[in-house]
PDB file of C-alpha atoms and ligand atoms in Angstrom:
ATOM      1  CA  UNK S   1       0.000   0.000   0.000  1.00 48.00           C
ATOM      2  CA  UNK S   2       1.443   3.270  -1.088  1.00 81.00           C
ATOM      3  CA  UNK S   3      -0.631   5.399   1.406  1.00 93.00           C
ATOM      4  CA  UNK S   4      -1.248   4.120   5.093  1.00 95.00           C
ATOM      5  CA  UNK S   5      -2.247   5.411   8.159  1.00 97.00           C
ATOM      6  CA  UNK S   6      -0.414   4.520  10.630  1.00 98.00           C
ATOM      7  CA  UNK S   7      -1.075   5.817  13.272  1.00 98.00           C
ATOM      8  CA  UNK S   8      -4.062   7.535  14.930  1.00 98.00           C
ATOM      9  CA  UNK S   9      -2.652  10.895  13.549  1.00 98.00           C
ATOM     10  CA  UNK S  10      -0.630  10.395  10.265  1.00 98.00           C
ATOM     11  CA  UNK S  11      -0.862   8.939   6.971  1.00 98.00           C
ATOM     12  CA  UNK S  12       2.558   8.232   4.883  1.00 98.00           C
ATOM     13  CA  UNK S  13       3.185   7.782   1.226  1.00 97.00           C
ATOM     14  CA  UNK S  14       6.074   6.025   0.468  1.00 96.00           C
ATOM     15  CA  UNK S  15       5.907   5.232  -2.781  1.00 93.00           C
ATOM     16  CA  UNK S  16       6.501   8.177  -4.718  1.00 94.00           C
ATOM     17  CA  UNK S  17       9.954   8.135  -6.746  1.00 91.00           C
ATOM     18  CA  UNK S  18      11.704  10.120  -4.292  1.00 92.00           C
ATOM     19  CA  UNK S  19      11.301  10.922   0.047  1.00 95.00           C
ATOM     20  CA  UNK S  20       8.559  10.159   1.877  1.00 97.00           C
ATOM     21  CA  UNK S  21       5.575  12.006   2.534  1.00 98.00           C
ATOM     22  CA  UNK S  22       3.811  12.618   6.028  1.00 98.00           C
ATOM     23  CA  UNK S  23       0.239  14.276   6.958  1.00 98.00           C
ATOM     24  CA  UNK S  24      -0.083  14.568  10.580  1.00 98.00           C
ATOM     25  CA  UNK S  25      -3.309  15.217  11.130  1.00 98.00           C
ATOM     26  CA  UNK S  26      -5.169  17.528  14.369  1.00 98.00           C
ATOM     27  CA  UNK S  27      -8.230  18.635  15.233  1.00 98.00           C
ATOM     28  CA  UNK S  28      -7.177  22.620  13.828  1.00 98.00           C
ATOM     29  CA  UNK S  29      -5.266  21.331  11.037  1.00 98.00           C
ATOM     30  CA  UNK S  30      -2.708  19.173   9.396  1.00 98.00           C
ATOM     31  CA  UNK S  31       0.967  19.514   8.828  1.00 98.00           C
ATOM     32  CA  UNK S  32       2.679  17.784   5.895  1.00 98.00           C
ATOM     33  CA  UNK S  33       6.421  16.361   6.260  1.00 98.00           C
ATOM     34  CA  UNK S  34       8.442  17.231   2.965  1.00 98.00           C
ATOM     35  CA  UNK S  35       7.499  17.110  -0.569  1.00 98.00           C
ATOM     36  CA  UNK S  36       7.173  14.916  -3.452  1.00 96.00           C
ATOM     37  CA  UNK S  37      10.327  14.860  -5.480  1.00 94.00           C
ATOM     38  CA  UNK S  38       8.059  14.783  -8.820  1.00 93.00           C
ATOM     39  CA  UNK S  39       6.009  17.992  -9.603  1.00 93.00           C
ATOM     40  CA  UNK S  40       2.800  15.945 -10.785  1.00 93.00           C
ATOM     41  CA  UNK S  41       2.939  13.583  -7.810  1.00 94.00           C
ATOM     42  CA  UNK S  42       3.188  16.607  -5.391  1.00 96.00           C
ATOM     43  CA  UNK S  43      -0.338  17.901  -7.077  1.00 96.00           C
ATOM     44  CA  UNK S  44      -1.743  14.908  -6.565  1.00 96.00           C
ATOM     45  CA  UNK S  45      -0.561  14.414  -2.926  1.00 97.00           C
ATOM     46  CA  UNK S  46      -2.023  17.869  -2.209  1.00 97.00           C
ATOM     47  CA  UNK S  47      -5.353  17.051  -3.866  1.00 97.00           C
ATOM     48  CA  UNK S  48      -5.393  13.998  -1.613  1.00 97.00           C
ATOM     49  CA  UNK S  49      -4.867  15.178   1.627  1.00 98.00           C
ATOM     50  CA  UNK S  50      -7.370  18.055   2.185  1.00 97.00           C
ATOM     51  CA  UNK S  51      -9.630  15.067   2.874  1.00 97.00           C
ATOM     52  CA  UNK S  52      -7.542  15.556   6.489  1.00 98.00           C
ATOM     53  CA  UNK S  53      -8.191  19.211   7.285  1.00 98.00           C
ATOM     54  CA  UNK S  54      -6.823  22.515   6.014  1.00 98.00           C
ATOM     55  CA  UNK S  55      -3.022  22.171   5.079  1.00 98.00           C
ATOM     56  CA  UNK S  56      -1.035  24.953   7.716  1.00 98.00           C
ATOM     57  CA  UNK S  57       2.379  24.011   8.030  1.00 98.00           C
ATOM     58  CA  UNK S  58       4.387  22.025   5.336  1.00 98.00           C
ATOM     59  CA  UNK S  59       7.900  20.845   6.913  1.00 98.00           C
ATOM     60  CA  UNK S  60      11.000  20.539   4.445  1.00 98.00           C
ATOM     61  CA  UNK S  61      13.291  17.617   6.724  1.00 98.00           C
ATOM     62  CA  UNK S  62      16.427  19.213   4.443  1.00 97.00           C
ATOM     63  CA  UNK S  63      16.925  21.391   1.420  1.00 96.00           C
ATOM     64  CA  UNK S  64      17.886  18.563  -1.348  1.00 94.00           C
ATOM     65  CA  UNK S  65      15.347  18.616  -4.105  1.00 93.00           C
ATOM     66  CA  UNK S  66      14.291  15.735  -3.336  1.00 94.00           C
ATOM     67  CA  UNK S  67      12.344  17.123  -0.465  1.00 97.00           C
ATOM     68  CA  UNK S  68      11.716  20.647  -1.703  1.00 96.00           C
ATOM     69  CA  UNK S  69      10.616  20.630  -4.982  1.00 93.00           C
ATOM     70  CA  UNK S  70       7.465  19.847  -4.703  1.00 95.00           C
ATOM     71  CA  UNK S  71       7.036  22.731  -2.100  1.00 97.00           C
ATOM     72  CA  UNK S  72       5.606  24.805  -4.678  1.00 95.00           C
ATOM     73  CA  UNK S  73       2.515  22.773  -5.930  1.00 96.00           C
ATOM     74  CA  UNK S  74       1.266  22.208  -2.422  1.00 98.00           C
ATOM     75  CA  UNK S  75      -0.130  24.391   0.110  1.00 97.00           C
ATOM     76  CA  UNK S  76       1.141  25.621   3.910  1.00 98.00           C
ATOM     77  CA  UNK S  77       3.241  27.184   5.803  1.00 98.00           C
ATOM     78  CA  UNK S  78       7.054  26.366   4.629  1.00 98.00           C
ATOM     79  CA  UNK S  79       8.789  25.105   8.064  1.00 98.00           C
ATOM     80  CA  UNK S  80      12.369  24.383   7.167  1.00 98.00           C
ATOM     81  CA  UNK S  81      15.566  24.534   9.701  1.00 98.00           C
ATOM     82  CA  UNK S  82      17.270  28.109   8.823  1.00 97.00           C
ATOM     83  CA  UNK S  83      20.290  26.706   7.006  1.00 97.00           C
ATOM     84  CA  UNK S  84      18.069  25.083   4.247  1.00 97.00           C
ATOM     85  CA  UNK S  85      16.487  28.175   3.556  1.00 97.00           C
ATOM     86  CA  UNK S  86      19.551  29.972   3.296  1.00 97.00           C
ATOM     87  CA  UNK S  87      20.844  27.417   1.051  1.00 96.00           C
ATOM     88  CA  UNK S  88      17.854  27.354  -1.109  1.00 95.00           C
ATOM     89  CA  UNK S  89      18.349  30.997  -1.889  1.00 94.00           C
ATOM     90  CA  UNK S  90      22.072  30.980  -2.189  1.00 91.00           C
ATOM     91  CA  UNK S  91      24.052  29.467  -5.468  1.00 85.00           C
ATOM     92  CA  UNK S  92      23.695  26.234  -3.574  1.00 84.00           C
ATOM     93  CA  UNK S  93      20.517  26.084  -4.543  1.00 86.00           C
ATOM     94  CA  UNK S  94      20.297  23.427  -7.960  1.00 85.00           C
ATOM     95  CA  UNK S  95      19.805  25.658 -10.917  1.00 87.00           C
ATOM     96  CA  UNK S  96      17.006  26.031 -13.629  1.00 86.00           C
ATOM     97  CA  UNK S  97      18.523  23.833 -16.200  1.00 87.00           C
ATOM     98  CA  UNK S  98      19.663  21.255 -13.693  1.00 87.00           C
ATOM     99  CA  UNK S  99      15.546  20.849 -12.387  1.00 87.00           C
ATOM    100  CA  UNK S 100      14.305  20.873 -15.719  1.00 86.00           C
ATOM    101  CA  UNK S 101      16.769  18.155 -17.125  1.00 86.00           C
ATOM    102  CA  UNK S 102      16.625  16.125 -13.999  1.00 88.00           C
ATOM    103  CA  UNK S 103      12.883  16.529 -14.072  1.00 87.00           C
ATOM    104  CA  UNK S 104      12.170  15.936 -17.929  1.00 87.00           C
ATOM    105  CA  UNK S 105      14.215  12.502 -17.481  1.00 88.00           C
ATOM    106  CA  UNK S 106      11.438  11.809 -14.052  1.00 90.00           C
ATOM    107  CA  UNK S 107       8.324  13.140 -14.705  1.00 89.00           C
ATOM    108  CA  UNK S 108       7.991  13.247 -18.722  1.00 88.00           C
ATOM    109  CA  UNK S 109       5.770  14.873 -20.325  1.00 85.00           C
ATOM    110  CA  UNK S 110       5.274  17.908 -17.409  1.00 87.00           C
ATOM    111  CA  UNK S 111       7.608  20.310 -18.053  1.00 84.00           C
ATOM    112  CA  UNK S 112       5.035  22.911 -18.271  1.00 87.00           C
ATOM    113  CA  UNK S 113       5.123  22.496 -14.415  1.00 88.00           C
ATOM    114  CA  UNK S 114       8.188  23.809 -14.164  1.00 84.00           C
ATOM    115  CA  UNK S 115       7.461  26.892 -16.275  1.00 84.00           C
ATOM    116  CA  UNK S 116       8.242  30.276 -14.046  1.00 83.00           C
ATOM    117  CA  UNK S 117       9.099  27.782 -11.347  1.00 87.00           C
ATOM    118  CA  UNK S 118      10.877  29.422  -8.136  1.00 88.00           C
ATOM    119  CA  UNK S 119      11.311  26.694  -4.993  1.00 91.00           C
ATOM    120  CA  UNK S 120       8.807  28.125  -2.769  1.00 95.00           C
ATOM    121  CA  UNK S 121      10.853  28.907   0.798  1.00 97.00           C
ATOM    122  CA  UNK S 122      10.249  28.587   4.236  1.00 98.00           C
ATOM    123  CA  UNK S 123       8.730  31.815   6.242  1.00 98.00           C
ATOM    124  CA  UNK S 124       8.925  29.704  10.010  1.00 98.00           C
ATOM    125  CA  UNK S 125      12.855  28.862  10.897  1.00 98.00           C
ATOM    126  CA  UNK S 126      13.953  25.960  13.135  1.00 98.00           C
ATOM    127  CA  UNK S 127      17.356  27.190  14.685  1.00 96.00           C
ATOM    128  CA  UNK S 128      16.901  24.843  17.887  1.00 97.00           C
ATOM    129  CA  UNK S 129      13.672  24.185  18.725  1.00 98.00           C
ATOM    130  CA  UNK S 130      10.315  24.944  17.581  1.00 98.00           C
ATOM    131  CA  UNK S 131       6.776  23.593  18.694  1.00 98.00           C
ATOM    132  CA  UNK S 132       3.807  23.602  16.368  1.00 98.00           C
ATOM    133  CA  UNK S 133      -0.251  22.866  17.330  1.00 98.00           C
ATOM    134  CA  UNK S 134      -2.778  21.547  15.320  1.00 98.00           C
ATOM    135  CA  UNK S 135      -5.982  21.832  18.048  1.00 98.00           C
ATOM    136  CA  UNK S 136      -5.641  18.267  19.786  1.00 97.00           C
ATOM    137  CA  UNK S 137      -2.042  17.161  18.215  1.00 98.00           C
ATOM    138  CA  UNK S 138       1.351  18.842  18.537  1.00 97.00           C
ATOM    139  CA  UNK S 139       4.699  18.417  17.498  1.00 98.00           C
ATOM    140  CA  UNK S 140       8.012  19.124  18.449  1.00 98.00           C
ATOM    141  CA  UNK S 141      10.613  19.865  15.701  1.00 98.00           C
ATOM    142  CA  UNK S 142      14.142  19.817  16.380  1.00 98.00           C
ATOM    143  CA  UNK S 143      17.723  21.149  14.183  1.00 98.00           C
ATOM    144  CA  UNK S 144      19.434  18.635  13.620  1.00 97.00           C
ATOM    145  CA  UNK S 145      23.227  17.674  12.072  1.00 97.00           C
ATOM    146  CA  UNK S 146      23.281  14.614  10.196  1.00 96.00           C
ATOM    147  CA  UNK S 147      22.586  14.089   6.578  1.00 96.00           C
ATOM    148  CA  UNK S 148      22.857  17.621   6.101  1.00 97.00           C
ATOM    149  CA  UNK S 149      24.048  20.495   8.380  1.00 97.00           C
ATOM    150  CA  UNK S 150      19.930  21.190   8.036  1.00 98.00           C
ATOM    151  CA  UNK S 151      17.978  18.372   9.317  1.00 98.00           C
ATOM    152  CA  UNK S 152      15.109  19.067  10.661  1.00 98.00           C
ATOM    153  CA  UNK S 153      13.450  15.844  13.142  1.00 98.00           C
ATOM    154  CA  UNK S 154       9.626  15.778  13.921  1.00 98.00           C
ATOM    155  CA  UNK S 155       8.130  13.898  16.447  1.00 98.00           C
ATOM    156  CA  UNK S 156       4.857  13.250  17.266  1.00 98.00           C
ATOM    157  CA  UNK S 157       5.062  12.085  20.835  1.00 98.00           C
ATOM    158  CA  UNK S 158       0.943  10.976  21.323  1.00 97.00           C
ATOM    159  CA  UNK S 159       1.531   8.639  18.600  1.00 98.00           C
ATOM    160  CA  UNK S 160       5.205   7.538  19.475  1.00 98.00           C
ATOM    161  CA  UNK S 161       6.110   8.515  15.762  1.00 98.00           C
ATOM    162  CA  UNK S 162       9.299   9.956  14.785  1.00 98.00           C
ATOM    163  CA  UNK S 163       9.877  11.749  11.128  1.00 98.00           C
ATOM    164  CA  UNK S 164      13.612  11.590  10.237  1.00 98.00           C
ATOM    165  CA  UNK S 165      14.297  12.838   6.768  1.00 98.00           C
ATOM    166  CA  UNK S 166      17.016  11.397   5.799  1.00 97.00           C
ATOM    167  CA  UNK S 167      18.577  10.965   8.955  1.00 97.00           C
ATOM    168  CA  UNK S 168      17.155   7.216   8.467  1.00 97.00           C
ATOM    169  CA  UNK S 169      16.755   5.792   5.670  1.00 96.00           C
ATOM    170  CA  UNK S 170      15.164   2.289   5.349  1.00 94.00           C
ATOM    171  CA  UNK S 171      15.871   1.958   1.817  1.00 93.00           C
ATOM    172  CA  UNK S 172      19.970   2.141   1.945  1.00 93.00           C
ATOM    173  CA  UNK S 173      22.419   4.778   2.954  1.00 93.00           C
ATOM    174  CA  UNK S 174      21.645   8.149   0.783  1.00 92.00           C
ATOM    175  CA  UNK S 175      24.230  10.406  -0.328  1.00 92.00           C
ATOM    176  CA  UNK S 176      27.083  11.747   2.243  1.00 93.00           C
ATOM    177  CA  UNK S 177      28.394  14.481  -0.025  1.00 91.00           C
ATOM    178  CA  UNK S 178      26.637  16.998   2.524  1.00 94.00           C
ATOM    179  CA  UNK S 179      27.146  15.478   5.603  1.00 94.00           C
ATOM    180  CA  UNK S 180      29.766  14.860   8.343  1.00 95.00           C
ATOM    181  CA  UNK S 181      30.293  11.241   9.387  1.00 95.00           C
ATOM    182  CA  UNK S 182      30.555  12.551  13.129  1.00 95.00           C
ATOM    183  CA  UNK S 183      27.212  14.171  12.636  1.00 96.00           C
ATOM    184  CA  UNK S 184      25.519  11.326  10.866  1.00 95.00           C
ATOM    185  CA  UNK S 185      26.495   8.931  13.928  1.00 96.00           C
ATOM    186  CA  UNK S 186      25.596  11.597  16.678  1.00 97.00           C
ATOM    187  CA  UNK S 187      22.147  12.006  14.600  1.00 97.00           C
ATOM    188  CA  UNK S 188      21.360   8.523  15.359  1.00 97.00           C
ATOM    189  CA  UNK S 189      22.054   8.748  18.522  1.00 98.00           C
ATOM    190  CA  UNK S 190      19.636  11.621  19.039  1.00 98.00           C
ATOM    191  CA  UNK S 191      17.181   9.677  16.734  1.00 98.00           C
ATOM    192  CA  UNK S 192      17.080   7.303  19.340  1.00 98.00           C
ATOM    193  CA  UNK S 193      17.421   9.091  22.279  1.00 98.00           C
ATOM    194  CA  UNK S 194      13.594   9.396  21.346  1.00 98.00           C
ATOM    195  CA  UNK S 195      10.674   7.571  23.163  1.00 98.00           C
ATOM    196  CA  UNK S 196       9.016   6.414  19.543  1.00 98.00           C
ATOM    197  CA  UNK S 197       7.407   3.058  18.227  1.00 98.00           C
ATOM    198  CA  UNK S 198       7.215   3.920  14.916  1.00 98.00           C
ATOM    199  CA  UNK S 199      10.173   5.470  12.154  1.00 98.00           C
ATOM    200  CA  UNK S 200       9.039   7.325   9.291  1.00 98.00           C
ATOM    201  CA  UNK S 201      12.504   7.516   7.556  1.00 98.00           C
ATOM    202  CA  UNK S 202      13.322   9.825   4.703  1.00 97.00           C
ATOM    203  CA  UNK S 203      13.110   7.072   2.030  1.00 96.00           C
ATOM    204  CA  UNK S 204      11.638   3.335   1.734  1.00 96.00           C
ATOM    205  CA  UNK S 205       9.525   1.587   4.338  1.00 96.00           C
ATOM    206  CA  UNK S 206       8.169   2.804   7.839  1.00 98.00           C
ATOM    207  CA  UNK S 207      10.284   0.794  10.528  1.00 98.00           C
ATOM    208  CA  UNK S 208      11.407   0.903  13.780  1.00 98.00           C
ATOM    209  CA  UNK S 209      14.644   0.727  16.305  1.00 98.00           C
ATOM    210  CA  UNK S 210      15.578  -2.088  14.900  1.00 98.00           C
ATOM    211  CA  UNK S 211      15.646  -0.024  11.385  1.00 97.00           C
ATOM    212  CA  UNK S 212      17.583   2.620  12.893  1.00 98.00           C
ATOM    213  CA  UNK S 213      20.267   0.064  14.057  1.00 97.00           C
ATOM    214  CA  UNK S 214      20.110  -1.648  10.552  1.00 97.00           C
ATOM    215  CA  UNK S 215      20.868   1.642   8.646  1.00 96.00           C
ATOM    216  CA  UNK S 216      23.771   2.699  11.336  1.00 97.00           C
ATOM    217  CA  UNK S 217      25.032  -0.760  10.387  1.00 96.00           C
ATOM    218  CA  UNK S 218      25.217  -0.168   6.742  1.00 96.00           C
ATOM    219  CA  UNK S 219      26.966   3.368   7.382  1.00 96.00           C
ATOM    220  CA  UNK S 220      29.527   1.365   9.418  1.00 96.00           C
ATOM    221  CA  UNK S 221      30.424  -0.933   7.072  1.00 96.00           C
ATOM    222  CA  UNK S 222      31.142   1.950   4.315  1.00 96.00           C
ATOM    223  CA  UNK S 223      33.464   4.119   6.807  1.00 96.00           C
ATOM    224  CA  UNK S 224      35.185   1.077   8.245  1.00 96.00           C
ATOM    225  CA  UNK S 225      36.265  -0.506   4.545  1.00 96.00           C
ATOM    226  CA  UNK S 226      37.404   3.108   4.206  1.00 96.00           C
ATOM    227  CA  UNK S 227      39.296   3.471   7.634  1.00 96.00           C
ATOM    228  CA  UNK S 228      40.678  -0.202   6.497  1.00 96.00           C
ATOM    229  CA  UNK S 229      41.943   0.762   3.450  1.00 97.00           C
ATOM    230  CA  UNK S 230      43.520   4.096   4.689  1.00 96.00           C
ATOM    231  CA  UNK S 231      45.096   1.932   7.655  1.00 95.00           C
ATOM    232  CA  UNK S 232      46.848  -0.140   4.686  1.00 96.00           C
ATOM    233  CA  UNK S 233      48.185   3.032   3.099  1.00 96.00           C
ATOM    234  CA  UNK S 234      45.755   2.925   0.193  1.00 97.00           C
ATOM    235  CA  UNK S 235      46.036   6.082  -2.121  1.00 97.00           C
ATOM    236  CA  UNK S 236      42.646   7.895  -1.757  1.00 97.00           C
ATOM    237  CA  UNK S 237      42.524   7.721  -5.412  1.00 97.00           C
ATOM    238  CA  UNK S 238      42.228   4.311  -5.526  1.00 97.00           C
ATOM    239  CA  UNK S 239      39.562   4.005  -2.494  1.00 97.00           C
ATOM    240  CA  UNK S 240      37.641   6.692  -4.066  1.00 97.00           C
ATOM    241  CA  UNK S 241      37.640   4.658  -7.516  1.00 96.00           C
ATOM    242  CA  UNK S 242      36.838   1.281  -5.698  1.00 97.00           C
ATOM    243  CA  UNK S 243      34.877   1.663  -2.936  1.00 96.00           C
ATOM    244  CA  UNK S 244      30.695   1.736  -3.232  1.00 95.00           C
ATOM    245  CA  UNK S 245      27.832   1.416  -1.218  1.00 93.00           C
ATOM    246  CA  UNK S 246      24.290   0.448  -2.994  1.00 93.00           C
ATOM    247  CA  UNK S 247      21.901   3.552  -4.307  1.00 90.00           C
ATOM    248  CA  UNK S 248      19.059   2.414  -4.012  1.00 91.00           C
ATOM    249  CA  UNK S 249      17.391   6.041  -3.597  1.00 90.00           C
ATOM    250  CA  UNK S 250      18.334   7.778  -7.114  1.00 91.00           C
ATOM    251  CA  UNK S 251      18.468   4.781  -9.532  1.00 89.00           C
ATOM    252  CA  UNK S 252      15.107   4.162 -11.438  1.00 90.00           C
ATOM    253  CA  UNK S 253      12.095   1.815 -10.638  1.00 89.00           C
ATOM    254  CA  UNK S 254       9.735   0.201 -12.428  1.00 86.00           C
ATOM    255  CA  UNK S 255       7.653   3.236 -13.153  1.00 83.00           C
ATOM    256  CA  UNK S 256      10.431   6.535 -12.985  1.00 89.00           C
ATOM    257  CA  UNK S 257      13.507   6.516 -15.259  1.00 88.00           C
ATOM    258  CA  UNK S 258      15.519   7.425 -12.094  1.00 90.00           C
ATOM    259  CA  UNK S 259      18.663   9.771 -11.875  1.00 91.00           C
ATOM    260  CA  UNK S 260      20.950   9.456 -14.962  1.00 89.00           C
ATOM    261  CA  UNK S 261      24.224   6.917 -14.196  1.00 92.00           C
ATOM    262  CA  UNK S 262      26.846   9.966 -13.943  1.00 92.00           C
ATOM    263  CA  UNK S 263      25.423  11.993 -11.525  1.00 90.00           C
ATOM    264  CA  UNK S 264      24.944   8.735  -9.135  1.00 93.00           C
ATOM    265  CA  UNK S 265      28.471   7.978  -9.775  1.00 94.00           C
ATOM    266  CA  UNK S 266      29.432  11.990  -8.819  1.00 94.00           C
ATOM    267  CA  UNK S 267      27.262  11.410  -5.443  1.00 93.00           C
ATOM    268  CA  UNK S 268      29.176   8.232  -4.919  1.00 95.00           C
ATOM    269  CA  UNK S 269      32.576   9.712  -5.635  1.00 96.00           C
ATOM    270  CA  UNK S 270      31.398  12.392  -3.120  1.00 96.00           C
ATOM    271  CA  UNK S 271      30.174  10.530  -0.682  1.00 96.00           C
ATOM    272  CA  UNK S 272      33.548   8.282  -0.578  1.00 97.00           C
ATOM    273  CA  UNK S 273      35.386  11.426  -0.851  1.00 97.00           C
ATOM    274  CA  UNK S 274      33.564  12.842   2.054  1.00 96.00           C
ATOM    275  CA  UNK S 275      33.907   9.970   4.293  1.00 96.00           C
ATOM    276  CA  UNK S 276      37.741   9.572   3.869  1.00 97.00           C
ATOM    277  CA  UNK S 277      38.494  13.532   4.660  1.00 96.00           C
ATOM    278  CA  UNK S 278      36.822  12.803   8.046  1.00 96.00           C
ATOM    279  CA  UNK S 279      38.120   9.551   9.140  1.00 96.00           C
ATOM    280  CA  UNK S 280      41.492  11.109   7.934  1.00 95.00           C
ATOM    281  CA  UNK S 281      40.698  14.325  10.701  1.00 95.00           C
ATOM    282  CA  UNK S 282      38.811  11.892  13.301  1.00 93.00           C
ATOM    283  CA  UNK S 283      40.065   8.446  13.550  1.00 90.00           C
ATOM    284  CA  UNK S 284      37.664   7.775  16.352  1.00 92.00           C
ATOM    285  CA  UNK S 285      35.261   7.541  13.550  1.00 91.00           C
ATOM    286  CA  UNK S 286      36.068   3.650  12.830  1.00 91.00           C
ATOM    287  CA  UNK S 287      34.681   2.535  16.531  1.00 90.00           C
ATOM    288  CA  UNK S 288      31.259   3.812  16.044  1.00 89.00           C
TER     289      UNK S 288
HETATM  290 ZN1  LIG R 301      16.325  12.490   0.326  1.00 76.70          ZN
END
């Protein structure tokens, strides 16, 4: 089932090529957690969940396109942590011709979507901490280090559900390229400092503790066969040329074409690159 509900309060879609979608739903409202990678998929996730209440607050978990696109076709408040704003409107930000090639290979045929398209940005900042109400349901959002240096964590603490972004990711380990390995293990840590049941990760299936231990694992294994290969002397050349972890976040599915083969090899190449700079500064790395 691409939609559930599950819990009391929140419906997920995890099917859409791309992050996951949450509606938390209260008596005064819902709030939405990110937004549909694909410009025809976010209309039709907005059409979809008025059924819950009038959209107020729609929360971006980081500023990768991925998550942010689809801001613009969907209504709410923009809630983002500060940094992903300031990204967004800096050259950071992916350009024009980027979106529309990226987006012409994933959602054919809708390019007029993207016609005078601007990322729509967020007008409520999350620097530490920021609580938001919906009548009977509220949430506490937190900043966050991790994937990014602009995670943003919701939790809904009635319903013992957490909302990672890509902090967790059932599906397999995302990109590093913008994060630091120290602050992708302290991340889980906070993740599951957490009283929760229930993991609504950035990508693939809702899970659990157990998911969150799985996924740490998987990050392990990466920065250990790199701390390995440095301990050996291996050139970083050779690591970066050699060493992979499986993408199973940008590469296509059955029904979306999926990112084009060089720019998963770039995030790879950046992600190795990434992970051997750190262990290089902070050996302690390898015995978490
Ligand atoms: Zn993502």
């Amino acid at each position: 089932m691409a939609r559930q509900r599950i819990a009391p309060h929140v419906v997920v879609e995890t099917e859409h090529y791309g992050s996951n979608q949450s509606c938390i739903i209260g008596s005064e409202g819902v709030a939405l957690v990110d937004a549909p990678h694909i410009p025809s998929d976010a209309l039709a996730w907005g059409y979809y969940v008025q059924q819950f209440g009038e959209v107020k607050y729609l929360i971006n978990s980081d500023h990768h396109p991925d998550h942010t696109i689809g801001n613009r076709f969907l209504p709410g408040t923009v809630v983002s942590h500060a940094e992903t704003r300031r990204r967004l409107e800096s050259e950071e930000a992916p350009s024009m011709e980027y979106l529309e090639d990226l987006l012409g290979r994933l959602d054919p045929g809708n390019n007029h979507l993207l016609e005078n398209y601007t990322v729509r940005l967020a007008s409520i900042l999350v620097e530490n901490t920021l609580a938001l109400h919906l009548g009977d349901v509220h949430l506490e959002l937190r900043a966050a280090r991790g994937h990014t240096r602009n995670n943003v964590l919701t939790y809904l603490p009635q319903d013992g559900v957490i909302f990672t972004g890509d902090i967790v990711c059932e599906a397999g380990l995302p990109s590093f390229q913008d994060s630091r390995i120290t602050d992708w293990f302290d991340a889980l840590d906070l993740v599951e400092s957490y009283d929760f049941e229930q993991v609504v990760p950035g990508h693939g299936q809702v899970t659990d503790r157990a998911g969150v231990e799985r996924y740490r694992n998987l990050g392990r294994t990466v920065v250990r066969e790199v701390g390995e290969r440095l301990s050996r002397g291996q050139e970083s050349e050779q690591i970066i040329a050699e060493v992979r972890f499986e993408d199973n976040i940008h590469v296509a599915t059955p029904c979306c074409a999926g990112y084009p083969d060089d720019l998963i090899e770039s995030f790879q190449v950046r992600s190795i690159t990434r992970i051997i700079e750190d262990v290089q500064q902070n050996p302690d790395l390898l015995t978490r």
